[in-house]
CSV table of C-alpha atoms and ligand atoms in Angstrom, one decimal:
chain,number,residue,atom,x,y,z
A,1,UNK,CA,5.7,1.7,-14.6
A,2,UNK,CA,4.0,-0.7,-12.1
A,3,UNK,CA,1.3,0.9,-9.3
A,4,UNK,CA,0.1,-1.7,-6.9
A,5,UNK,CA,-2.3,0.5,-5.2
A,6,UNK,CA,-4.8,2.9,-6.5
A,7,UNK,CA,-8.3,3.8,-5.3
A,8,UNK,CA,-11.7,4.7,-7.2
A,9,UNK,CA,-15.3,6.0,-5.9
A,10,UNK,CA,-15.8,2.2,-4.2
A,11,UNK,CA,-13.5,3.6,-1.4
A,12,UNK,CA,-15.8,6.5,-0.6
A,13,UNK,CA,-13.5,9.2,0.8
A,14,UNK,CA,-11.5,9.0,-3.4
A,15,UNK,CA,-13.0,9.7,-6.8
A,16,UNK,CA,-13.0,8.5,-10.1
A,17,UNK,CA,-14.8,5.2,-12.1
A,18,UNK,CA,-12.7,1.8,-12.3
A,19,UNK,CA,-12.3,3.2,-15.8
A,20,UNK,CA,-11.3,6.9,-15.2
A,21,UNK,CA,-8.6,5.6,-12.8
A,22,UNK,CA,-7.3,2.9,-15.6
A,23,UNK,CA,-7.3,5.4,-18.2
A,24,UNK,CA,-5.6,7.9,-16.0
A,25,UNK,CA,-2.9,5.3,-15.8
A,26,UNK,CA,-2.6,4.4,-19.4
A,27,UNK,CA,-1.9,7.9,-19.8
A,28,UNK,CA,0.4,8.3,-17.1
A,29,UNK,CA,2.6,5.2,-18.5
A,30,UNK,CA,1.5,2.6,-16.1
A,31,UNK,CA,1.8,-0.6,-17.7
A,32,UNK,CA,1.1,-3.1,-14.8
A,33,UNK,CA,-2.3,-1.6,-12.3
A,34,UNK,CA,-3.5,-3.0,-9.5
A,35,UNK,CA,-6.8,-1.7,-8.3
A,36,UNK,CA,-6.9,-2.0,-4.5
A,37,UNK,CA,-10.2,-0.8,-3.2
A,38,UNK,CA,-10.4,-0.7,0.9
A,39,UNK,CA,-12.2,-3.7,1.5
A,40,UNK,CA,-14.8,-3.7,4.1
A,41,UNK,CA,-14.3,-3.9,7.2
A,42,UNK,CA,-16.1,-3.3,10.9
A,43,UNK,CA,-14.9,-0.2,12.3
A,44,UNK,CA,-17.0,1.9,9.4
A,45,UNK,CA,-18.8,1.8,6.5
A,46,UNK,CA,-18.2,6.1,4.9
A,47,UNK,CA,-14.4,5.1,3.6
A,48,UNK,CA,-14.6,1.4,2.1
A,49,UNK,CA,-16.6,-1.1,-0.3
A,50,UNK,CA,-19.4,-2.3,1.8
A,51,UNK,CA,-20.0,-6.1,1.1
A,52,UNK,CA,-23.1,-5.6,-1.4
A,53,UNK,CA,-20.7,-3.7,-3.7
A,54,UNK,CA,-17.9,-6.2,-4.5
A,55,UNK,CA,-19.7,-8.1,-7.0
A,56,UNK,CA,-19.8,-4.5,-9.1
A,57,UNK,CA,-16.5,-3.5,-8.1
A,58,UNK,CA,-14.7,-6.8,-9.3
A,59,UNK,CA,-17.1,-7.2,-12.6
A,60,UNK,CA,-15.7,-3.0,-13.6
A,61,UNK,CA,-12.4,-4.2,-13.1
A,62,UNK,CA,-12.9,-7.2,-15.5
A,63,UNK,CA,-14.7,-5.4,-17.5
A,64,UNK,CA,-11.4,-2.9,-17.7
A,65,UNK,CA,-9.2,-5.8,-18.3
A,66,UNK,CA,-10.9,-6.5,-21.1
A,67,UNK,CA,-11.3,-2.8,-22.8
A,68,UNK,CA,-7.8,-2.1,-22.2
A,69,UNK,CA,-6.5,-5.8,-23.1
A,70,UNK,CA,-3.0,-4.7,-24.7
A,71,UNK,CA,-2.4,-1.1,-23.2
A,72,UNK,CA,-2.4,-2.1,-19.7
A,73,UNK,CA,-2.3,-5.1,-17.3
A,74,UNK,CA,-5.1,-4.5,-14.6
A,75,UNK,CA,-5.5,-6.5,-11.4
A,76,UNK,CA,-7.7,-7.3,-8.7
A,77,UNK,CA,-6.8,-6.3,-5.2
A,78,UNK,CA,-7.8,-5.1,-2.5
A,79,UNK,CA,-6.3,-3.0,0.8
A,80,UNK,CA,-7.4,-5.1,4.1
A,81,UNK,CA,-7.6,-2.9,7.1
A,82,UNK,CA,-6.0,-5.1,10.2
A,83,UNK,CA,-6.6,-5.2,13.7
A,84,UNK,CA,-6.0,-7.7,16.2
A,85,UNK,CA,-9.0,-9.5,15.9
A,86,UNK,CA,-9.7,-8.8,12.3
A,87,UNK,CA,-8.5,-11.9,10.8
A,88,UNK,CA,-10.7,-14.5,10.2
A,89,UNK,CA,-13.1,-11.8,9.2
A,90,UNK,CA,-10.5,-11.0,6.3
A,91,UNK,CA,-9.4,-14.3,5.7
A,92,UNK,CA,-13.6,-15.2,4.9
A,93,UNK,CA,-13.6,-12.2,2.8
A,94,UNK,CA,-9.9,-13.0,0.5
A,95,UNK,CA,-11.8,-17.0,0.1
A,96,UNK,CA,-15.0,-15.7,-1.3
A,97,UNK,CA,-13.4,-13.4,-4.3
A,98,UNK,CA,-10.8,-14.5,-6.7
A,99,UNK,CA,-8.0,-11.8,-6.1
A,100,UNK,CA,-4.5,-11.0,-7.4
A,101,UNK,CA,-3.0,-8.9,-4.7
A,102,UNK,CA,-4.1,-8.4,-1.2
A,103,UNK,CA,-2.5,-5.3,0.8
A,104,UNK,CA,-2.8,-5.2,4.9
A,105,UNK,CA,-2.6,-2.2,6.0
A,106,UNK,CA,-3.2,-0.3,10.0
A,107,UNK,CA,-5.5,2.7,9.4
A,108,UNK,CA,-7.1,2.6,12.6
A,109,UNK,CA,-5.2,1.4,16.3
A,110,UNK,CA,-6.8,1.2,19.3
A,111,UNK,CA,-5.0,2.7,22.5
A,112,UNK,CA,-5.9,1.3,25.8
A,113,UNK,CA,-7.6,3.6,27.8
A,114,UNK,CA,-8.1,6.1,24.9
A,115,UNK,CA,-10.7,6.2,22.0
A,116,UNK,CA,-9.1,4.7,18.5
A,117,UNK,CA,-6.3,6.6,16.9
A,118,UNK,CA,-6.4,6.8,13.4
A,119,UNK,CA,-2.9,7.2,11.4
A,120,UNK,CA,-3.8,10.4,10.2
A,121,UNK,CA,-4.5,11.7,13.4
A,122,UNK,CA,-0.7,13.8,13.3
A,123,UNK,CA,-0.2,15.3,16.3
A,124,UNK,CA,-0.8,12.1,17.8
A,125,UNK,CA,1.1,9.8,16.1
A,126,UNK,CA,4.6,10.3,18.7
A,127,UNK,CA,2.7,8.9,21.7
A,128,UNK,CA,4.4,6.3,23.4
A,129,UNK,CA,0.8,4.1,24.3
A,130,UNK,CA,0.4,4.2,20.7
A,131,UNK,CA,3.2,3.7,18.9
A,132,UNK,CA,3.9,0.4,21.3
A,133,UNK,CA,0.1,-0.7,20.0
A,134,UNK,CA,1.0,0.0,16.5
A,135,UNK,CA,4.2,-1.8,16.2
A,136,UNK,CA,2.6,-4.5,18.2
A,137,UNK,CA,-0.2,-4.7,15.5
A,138,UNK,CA,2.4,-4.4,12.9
A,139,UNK,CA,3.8,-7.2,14.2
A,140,UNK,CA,0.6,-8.8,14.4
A,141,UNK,CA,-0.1,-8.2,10.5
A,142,UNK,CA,3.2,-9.9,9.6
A,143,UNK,CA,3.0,-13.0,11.7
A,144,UNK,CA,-0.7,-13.4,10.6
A,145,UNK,CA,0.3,-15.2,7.0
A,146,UNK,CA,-2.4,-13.3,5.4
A,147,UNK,CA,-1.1,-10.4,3.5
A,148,UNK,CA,1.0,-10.3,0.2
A,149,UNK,CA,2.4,-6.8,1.2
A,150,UNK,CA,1.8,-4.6,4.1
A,151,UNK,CA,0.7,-0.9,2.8
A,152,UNK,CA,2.7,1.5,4.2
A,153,UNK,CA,3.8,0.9,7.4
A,154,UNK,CA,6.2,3.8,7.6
A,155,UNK,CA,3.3,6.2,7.0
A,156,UNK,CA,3.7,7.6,11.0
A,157,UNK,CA,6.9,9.6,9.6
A,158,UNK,CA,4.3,12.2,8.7
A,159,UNK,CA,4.2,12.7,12.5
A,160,UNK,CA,7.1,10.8,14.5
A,161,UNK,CA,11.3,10.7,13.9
A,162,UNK,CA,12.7,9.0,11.6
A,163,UNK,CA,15.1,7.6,14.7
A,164,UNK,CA,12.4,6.4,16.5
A,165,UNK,CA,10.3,4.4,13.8
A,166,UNK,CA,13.9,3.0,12.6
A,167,UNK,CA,14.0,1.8,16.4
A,168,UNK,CA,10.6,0.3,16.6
A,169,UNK,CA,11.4,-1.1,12.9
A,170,UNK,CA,14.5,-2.5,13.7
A,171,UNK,CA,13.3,-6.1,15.4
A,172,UNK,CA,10.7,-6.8,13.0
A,173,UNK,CA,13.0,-6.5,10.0
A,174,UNK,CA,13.6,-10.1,9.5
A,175,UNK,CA,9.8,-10.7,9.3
A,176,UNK,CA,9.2,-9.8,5.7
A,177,UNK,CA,11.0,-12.1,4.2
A,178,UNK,CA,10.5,-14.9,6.8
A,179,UNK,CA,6.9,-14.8,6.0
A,180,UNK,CA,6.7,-14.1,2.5
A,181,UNK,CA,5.5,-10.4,2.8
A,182,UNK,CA,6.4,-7.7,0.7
A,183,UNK,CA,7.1,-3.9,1.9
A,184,UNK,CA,5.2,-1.2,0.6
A,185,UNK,CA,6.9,1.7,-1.2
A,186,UNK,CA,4.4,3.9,-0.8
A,187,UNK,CA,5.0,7.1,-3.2
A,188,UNK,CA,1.7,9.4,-1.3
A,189,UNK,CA,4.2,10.2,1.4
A,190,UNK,CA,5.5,12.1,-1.1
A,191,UNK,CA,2.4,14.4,-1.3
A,192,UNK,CA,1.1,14.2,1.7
A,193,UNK,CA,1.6,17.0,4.8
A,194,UNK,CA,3.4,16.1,7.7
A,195,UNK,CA,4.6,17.8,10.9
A,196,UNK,CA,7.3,19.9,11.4
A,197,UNK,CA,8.4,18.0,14.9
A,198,UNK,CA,10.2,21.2,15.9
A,199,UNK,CA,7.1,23.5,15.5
A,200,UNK,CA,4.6,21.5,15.6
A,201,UNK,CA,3.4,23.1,12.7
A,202,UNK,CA,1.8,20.9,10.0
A,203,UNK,CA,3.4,21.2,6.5
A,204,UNK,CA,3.7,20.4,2.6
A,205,UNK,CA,5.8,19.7,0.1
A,206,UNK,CA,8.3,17.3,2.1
A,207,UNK,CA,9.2,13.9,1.7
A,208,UNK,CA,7.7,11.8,5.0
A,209,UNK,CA,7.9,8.2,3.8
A,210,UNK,CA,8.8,5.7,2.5
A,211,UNK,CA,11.7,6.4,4.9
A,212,UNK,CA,15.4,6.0,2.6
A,213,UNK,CA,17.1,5.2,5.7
A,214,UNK,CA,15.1,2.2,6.4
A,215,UNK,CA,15.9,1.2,2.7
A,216,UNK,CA,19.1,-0.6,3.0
A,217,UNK,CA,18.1,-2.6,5.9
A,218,UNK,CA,15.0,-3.8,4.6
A,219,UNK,CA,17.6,-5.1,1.5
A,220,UNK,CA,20.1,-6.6,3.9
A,221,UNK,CA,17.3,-8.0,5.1
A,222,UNK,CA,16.0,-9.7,1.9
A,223,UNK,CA,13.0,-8.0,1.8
A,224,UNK,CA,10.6,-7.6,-1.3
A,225,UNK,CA,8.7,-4.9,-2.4
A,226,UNK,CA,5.9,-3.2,-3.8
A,227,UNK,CA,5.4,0.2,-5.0
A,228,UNK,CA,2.0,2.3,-4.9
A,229,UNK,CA,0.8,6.0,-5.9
A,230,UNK,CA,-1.9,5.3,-3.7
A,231,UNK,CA,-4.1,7.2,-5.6
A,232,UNK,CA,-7.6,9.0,-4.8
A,233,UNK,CA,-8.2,10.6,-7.7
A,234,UNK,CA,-7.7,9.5,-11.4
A,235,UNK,CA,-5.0,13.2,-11.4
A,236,UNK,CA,-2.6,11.1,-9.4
A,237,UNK,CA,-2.4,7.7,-11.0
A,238,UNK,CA,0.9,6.8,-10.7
A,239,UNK,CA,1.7,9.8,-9.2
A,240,UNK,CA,5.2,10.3,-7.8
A,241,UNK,CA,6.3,6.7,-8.7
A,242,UNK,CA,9.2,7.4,-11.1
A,243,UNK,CA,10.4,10.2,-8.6
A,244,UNK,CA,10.3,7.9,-5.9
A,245,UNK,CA,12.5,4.8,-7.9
A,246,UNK,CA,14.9,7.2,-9.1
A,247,UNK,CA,15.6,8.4,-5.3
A,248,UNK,CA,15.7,5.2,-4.4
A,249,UNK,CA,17.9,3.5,-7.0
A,250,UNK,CA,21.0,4.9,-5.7
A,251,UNK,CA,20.3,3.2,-2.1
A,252,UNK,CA,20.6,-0.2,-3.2
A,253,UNK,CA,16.8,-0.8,-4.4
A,254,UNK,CA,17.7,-3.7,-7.2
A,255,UNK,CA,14.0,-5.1,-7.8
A,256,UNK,CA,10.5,-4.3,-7.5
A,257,UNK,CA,7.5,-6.8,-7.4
A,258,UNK,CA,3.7,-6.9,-8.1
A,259,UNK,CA,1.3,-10.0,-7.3
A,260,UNK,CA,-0.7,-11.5,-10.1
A,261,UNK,CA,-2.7,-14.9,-8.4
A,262,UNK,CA,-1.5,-14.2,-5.0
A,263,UNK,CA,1.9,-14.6,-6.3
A,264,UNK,CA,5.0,-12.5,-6.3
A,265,UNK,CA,6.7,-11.4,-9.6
A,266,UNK,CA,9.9,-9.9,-9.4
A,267,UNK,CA,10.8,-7.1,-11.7
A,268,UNK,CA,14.9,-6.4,-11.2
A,269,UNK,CA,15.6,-2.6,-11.9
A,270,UNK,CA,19.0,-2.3,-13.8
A,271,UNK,CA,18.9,1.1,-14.9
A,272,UNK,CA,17.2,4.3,-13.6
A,273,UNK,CA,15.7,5.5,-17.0
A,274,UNK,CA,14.8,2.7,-19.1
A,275,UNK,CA,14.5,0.3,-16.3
A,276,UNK,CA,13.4,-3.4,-18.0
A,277,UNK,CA,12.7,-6.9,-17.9
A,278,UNK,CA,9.2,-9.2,-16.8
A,279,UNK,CA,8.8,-12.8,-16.1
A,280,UNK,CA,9.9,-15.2,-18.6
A,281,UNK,CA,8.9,-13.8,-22.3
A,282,UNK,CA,7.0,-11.0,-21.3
A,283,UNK,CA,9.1,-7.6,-20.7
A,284,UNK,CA,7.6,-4.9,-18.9
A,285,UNK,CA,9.7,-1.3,-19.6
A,286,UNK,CA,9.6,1.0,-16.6
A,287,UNK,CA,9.7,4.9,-17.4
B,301,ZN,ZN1,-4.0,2.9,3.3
B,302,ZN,ZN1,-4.7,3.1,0.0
């Protein structure tokens, strides 16, 4: 099993050592972890790694690598909040530490005239001021060259149709693969509440992203991509990941990749179960 995101206590609002998360893992059957800390970033300080810290949070997860050398491959990422505006403060930040993965994601989106939505912020998600800002800034994030993967960017089906962010989705499709970013398959939207858009009711237990409908053009559209528990606590490491593959399997989903150096490895899927093969020598069995 591969998880390319995962958060510990550097991120604040998530618990757990470096070390509890990567033992969590090994014992969950990850073989391939990527750590990915929300870096810091302007808009606050309570949810992130502040500067000061990135020295300690780097040197655990080295020091992991080496403990668990042979049980688990543990890399260095980090999840890069973007805003217009934000990227010459991120691109500083990815040339100061040596990293292996580097996830953009939209947390927060300003909406003219209104104080800053945050994605988690249900009820209002479905606004038309801001889902034009967000797709905008999505677009933004893709063009900006500085992203190995974008974290997921279907996360506003916890709040808004499927129909519309297929619509919004539709012309910026051929972007991923133009510019060399992955799509993040982001298996929390499994766990995670979402509206009832008939109610308005908020709810649990139902799937919100990643969307499957989206799946098959993302393919057409030759599209890589990463998958991520997401985790917040060392409970979920790789939590929901095999679920999410097997439902996704039967919709076309042929490969998977993770970044090691910046750079992409592809990790082809041929069978549901016992699903195999790595780079070169190296295999890496998915569970
Ligand atoms: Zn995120
Ligand atoms: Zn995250």
């Amino acid at each position: 099993m591969i998880d390319s995101h995962s958060h510990t206590f550097y991120s604040k609002h998530a618990t757990g050592s470096v070390d509890e998360l990567v033992r969590a893992s090994i014992a969950a059957g990850v073989k391939v972890l990527t750590i990915t800390d929300h870096a810091p970033f302007a808009v606050d300080s309570d949810n992130r790694l502040l500067e000061a810290e990135l020295d300690y949070y780097f040197a655990d997860i080295d020091r992991a690598q080496q403990e668990y050398q042979g049980q688990i491959k543990i890399l260095r990422g980090l999840e890069f909040d973007y805003m217009p505006g934000s990227e010459s403060y991120n691109h500083d930040l990815m040339a100061r530490y040596e990293l292996d993965f580097a996830i953009g994601s939209i947390h927060y989106v300003e909406v003219p005239g209104n104080r800053m939505v945050k994605v988690w912020e249900l009820p209002r998600l479905a606004g038309q001021a801001f889902l034009d800002r967000y797709f905008a800034n999505l677009e933004a994030l893709l063009e900006s060259g500085l992203f190995d993967a974008v974290g997921h960017a279907d996360t506003l089906l916890r709040g808004v149709s499927e129909e519309v962010v297929l619509r919004r989705l539709e012309p910026l499709l051929p972007l991923f693969a133009r510019n060399g970013i992955a799509y993040e398959l982001n298996a929390s939207g499994i766990r995670k509440s979402s509206l009832d858009l008939e109610s308005g009711h908020e709810i649990h237990g139902v799937w919100s992203y990643p969307s499957r409908a989206l799946l098959p053009q993302l393919i057409t559209h030759n599209a890589a991509f990463t998958v991520g528990s997401d985790a917040h606590d060392p409970c979920d490491a790789g939590a929901g990941i095999r679920d999410m593959l097997n439902a996704l399997l039967p919709l076309g989903l042929q490969s998977i990749s993770y970044f090691e150096c910046r750079r992409r490895i592809d990790v082809p899927l041929d069978e549901p179960a016992a699903l195999a093969v790595g780079q070169s020598n190296q295999k890496i069995i998915l569970q």
